[in-house]
Coordinates of C-alpha atoms in Angstrom, one line a residue:
X1 CA 0.2 0.1 -0.2
X2 CA 1.4 3.3 -1.0
X3 CA 2.1 6.1 1.8
X4 CA -0.6 8.4 0.4
X5 CA -3.2 6.2 0.6
X6 CA -2.7 4.7 3.8
X7 CA -2.6 8.5 5.1
X8 CA -6.2 8.7 3.1
X9 CA -7.7 5.8 5.0
X10 CA -6.7 7.4 8.6
X11 CA -8.2 10.7 7.6
X12 CA -11.1 9.3 6.2
X13 CA -11.9 6.9 9.2
X14 CA -12.1 9.8 11.2
X15 CA -15.1 11.0 10.2
X16 CA -16.6 7.4 11.1
X17 CA -17.9 7.3 14.4
X18 CA -20.5 9.0 16.2
X19 CA -20.0 12.1 17.8
X20 CA -16.6 14.1 18.0
X21 CA -13.1 13.3 18.8
X22 CA -12.0 14.6 22.4
X23 CA -10.1 17.6 22.8
X24 CA -6.4 17.2 23.4
X25 CA -5.9 17.9 26.9
X26 CA -3.8 21.2 28.1
X27 CA 0.2 20.5 28.4
X28 CA -0.7 16.8 27.1
X29 CA 3.0 15.4 26.4
X30 CA 2.0 14.9 22.9
X31 CA -0.9 15.9 19.9
X32 CA -2.1 15.3 16.6
X33 CA 0.6 17.1 14.5
X34 CA 3.7 16.2 16.2
X35 CA 6.2 14.8 14.2
X36 CA 9.8 13.7 14.8
X37 CA 12.7 12.6 12.2
X38 CA 15.5 10.4 13.1
X39 CA 18.8 9.8 11.8
X40 CA 19.5 6.1 12.5
X41 CA 23.1 5.2 12.4
X42 CA 24.7 1.5 12.2
X43 CA 28.4 1.0 13.3
X44 CA 28.9 4.8 13.6
X45 CA 27.7 5.3 9.7
X46 CA 24.1 7.0 9.1
X47 CA 22.3 4.0 7.7
X48 CA 18.5 5.3 7.6
X49 CA 15.7 7.8 8.8
X50 CA 12.7 7.2 10.6
X51 CA 9.8 9.6 11.2
X52 CA 7.2 9.3 13.5
X53 CA 4.0 11.5 13.3
X54 CA 0.9 11.9 15.5
X55 CA -2.0 11.5 13.1
X56 CA -5.4 13.1 13.2
X57 CA -8.2 11.4 15.2
X58 CA -10.1 8.3 14.3
X59 CA -12.2 5.7 15.2
X60 CA -10.6 1.8 15.6
X61 CA -12.7 -1.0 17.7
X62 CA -15.0 1.9 18.8
X63 CA -12.7 4.0 20.5
X64 CA -11.6 7.4 19.3
X65 CA -7.5 6.7 18.6
X66 CA -4.5 8.9 17.4
X67 CA -2.6 6.8 14.8
X68 CA 0.9 7.1 15.6
X69 CA 2.4 6.5 12.2
X70 CA 6.5 5.1 12.3
X71 CA 8.5 5.0 9.3
X72 CA 11.5 3.5 8.8
X73 CA 13.6 3.9 5.5
X74 CA 17.2 2.5 4.7
X75 CA 19.6 5.2 2.8
X76 CA 20.1 4.3 -0.8
X77 CA 23.8 2.8 -0.4
X78 CA 22.1 0.6 1.9
X79 CA 21.6 -2.1 -0.6
X80 CA 23.0 -4.9 0.8
X81 CA 19.4 -4.9 3.6
X82 CA 17.2 -2.4 2.3
X83 CA 14.4 -1.5 4.5
X84 CA 11.3 0.5 4.1
X85 CA 8.8 -0.2 7.0
X86 CA 5.5 1.5 8.1
X87 CA 4.2 0.7 11.8
X88 CA 0.9 2.1 12.8
X89 CA 0.1 2.1 16.6
X90 CA -3.5 3.3 17.3
X91 CA -3.3 5.4 20.6
X92 CA -6.0 6.0 22.9
X93 CA -5.8 9.1 24.9
X94 CA -8.9 7.8 27.2
X95 CA -7.4 4.7 28.3
X96 CA -4.0 5.5 28.2
X97 CA -2.7 2.7 25.6
X98 CA -3.0 1.3 21.9
X99 CA -6.1 -0.7 21.0
X100 CA -4.1 -2.4 18.2
X101 CA -1.3 -2.2 15.2
X102 CA -0.8 -1.9 12.0
X103 CA 2.8 -3.2 10.1
X104 CA 3.8 -2.9 6.5
X105 CA 7.3 -4.4 6.6
X106 CA 9.6 -4.1 3.5
X107 CA 12.7 -5.8 4.3
X108 CA 15.3 -7.3 1.7
X109 CA 12.5 -7.1 -0.9
X110 CA 10.5 -9.4 1.2
X111 CA 6.9 -8.2 2.0
X112 CA 5.0 -9.0 5.0
X113 CA 1.9 -7.2 7.1
X114 CA 0.5 -7.9 10.2
X115 CA -2.5 -6.3 11.7
X116 CA -3.1 -6.7 15.7
X117 CA -6.1 -5.7 18.1
X118 CA -6.1 -5.9 21.4
X119 CA -9.9 -7.2 22.7
X120 CA -9.0 -7.3 26.9
X121 CA -7.2 -10.3 27.1
X122 CA -6.2 -10.9 23.5
X123 CA -4.3 -9.8 20.8
X124 CA -6.1 -10.6 17.6
X125 CA -3.5 -10.7 14.6
X126 CA -4.1 -11.2 10.9
X127 CA -0.6 -12.2 8.9
X128 CA 0.0 -12.3 5.5
X129 CA 3.5 -12.6 3.7
X130 CA 4.6 -11.6 -0.4
X131 CA 1.1 -12.3 -1.5
X132 CA 0.2 -15.2 -0.1
X133 CA -3.2 -15.9 2.0
X134 CA -3.7 -13.8 5.1
X135 CA -4.4 -16.0 8.2
X136 CA -5.7 -15.4 11.7
X137 CA -3.9 -16.3 15.0
X138 CA -4.7 -14.9 18.5
X139 CA -2.5 -14.9 21.3
X140 CA -3.2 -14.3 25.6
X141 CA -2.0 -11.0 26.7
X142 CA -2.6 -9.3 29.7
X143 CA -5.0 -6.3 30.0
X144 CA -2.5 -3.5 30.1
X145 CA -0.8 -5.0 26.9
X146 CA 1.3 -2.4 24.8
X147 CA 3.0 -2.8 21.4
X148 CA 6.7 -1.3 21.2
X149 CA 5.7 2.2 19.9
X150 CA 2.9 2.7 22.2
X151 CA 5.5 2.1 25.3
X152 CA 7.3 4.8 24.7
X153 CA 4.2 6.9 24.2
X154 CA 3.2 5.4 27.3
X155 CA 6.5 6.5 29.1
X156 CA 5.8 10.2 28.4
X157 CA 2.5 10.3 29.9
X158 CA 3.8 10.7 33.7
X159 CA 6.3 13.1 34.7
X160 CA 10.3 11.4 34.8
X161 CA 12.4 11.2 37.8
X162 CA 16.1 10.1 38.8
X163 CA 15.7 6.6 40.3
X164 CA 12.0 5.8 39.3
X165 CA 11.3 2.4 38.2
X166 CA 8.4 1.3 35.4
X167 CA 7.5 -2.5 33.9
X168 CA 5.4 -2.1 30.8
X169 CA 3.8 -5.2 29.4
X170 CA 5.1 -5.4 25.5
X171 CA 3.4 -7.3 22.6
X172 CA 5.6 -8.0 19.6
X173 CA 3.3 -9.8 17.6
X174 CA 4.7 -13.1 18.4
X175 CA 4.9 -13.0 22.3
X176 CA 4.6 -10.6 25.4
X177 CA 7.1 -9.7 27.8
X178 CA 8.3 -7.6 30.7
X179 CA 10.1 -4.6 29.5
X180 CA 11.9 -3.1 32.6
X181 CA 12.9 0.4 33.0
X182 CA 14.8 2.8 35.3
X183 CA 15.7 6.9 35.2
X184 CA 19.3 6.8 35.8
X185 CA 20.1 10.0 35.9
X186 CA 19.4 14.0 34.5
X187 CA 22.1 15.1 32.4
X188 CA 23.3 17.4 29.5
X189 CA 24.0 15.9 26.4
X190 CA 24.6 17.1 22.8
X191 CA 21.7 16.1 20.6
X192 CA 20.2 16.7 17.0
X193 CA 18.3 18.9 17.8
X194 CA 21.2 20.9 19.9
X195 CA 22.0 20.7 23.6
X196 CA 19.3 19.5 25.8
X197 CA 18.6 18.6 28.9
X198 CA 17.5 15.2 29.3
X199 CA 16.7 12.1 31.4
X200 CA 18.6 8.5 31.0
X201 CA 16.4 5.9 31.0
X202 CA 17.6 2.2 30.6
X203 CA 15.4 -0.8 29.9
X204 CA 15.5 -4.1 29.4
X205 CA 14.1 -5.8 26.1
X206 CA 13.5 -9.4 25.5
X207 CA 14.0 -9.8 21.1
X208 CA 16.5 -12.4 20.0
X209 CA 18.2 -13.3 16.7
X210 CA 20.0 -10.4 15.1
X211 CA 18.1 -8.1 17.5
X212 CA 18.9 -9.8 20.7
X213 CA 20.7 -6.5 23.1
X214 CA 23.4 -7.6 24.6
X215 CA 22.9 -4.9 27.8
X216 CA 19.9 -2.3 28.6
X217 CA 19.2 -0.2 25.7
X218 CA 19.7 3.4 26.9
X219 CA 16.9 5.8 25.8
X220 CA 17.1 9.7 26.5
X221 CA 13.9 11.8 27.1
X222 CA 13.8 15.7 27.2
X223 CA 13.8 17.1 30.7
X224 CA 10.6 18.9 30.0
X225 CA 6.9 18.4 29.8
X226 CA 6.9 17.3 26.4
X227 CA 9.6 14.6 27.1
X228 CA 10.0 14.3 24.1
X229 CA 12.8 11.0 23.0
X230 CA 16.0 12.7 21.2
X231 CA 18.5 9.2 21.3
X232 CA 17.9 5.4 21.9
X233 CA 21.7 3.5 21.9
X234 CA 21.5 0.1 21.4
X235 CA 23.9 -2.6 21.5
X236 CA 22.8 -5.9 19.2
X237 CA 23.8 -8.8 18.4
X238 CA 23.7 -7.0 14.9
X239 CA 25.9 -4.9 16.0
X240 CA 25.6 -0.9 17.4
X241 CA 22.4 1.1 16.7
X242 CA 21.7 4.8 17.6
X243 CA 19.0 6.8 16.6
X244 CA 19.2 10.6 16.9
X245 CA 16.2 13.0 16.5
X246 CA 17.5 15.8 14.0
X247 CA 13.9 17.6 13.4
X248 CA 11.0 17.9 15.9
X249 CA 7.9 20.0 15.6
X250 CA 5.5 19.5 18.3
X251 CA 1.4 18.7 18.2
X252 CA -1.8 20.2 19.4
X253 CA -1.8 20.6 23.1
X254 CA 1.8 20.1 23.7

């Protein structure tokens, strides 16, 4: 599906629910219109870009949600393993969690699609690979389960403080694991957006294969009301990955 068609679907669906969408709370950490562009480096070399956009309100599973589109694109010279992925998590401001996600993956010229919707303690999925017939599968999950993108959003909704520890139940599409996070320090670092006061947060993950982390992943959130993630550092089995925010535009209400 082309990017334009995807956005048309998201915008058109915004009118499909009875009543109007809720107003963005004043001082909210994020809201529709927020965009963050990232430079992603692999082994010290810029290998691609990513962009996260909070979209217009729409209805999914009878809930008003903000579709949060995460796009990843490998650099033209990274032809050994080209990547063009789109992940959409459907964030419900009222529930403080995602109601599901859609994943459109194009990696090394192989395509697949995953659709997940969270219904209580069930994650109901539809999968499809390289034009084959789709198939359905369900997983038992906790009531407060999140996808990985929604976990970053959830972390922004509670003020951070040094020493704070939190645990999130994360569904990967294949399993659920507990992501444990700790706010290690408040410091000033150089970022792609200039010097920023940030909270340094370390987190555990439970991925396997090339994405298996050798140690805790480090995330840096701005030390202000928006708590914008501005850097991610991960030492993985496939090598060291660093993502730096290089452009940021706040959304409505934030």
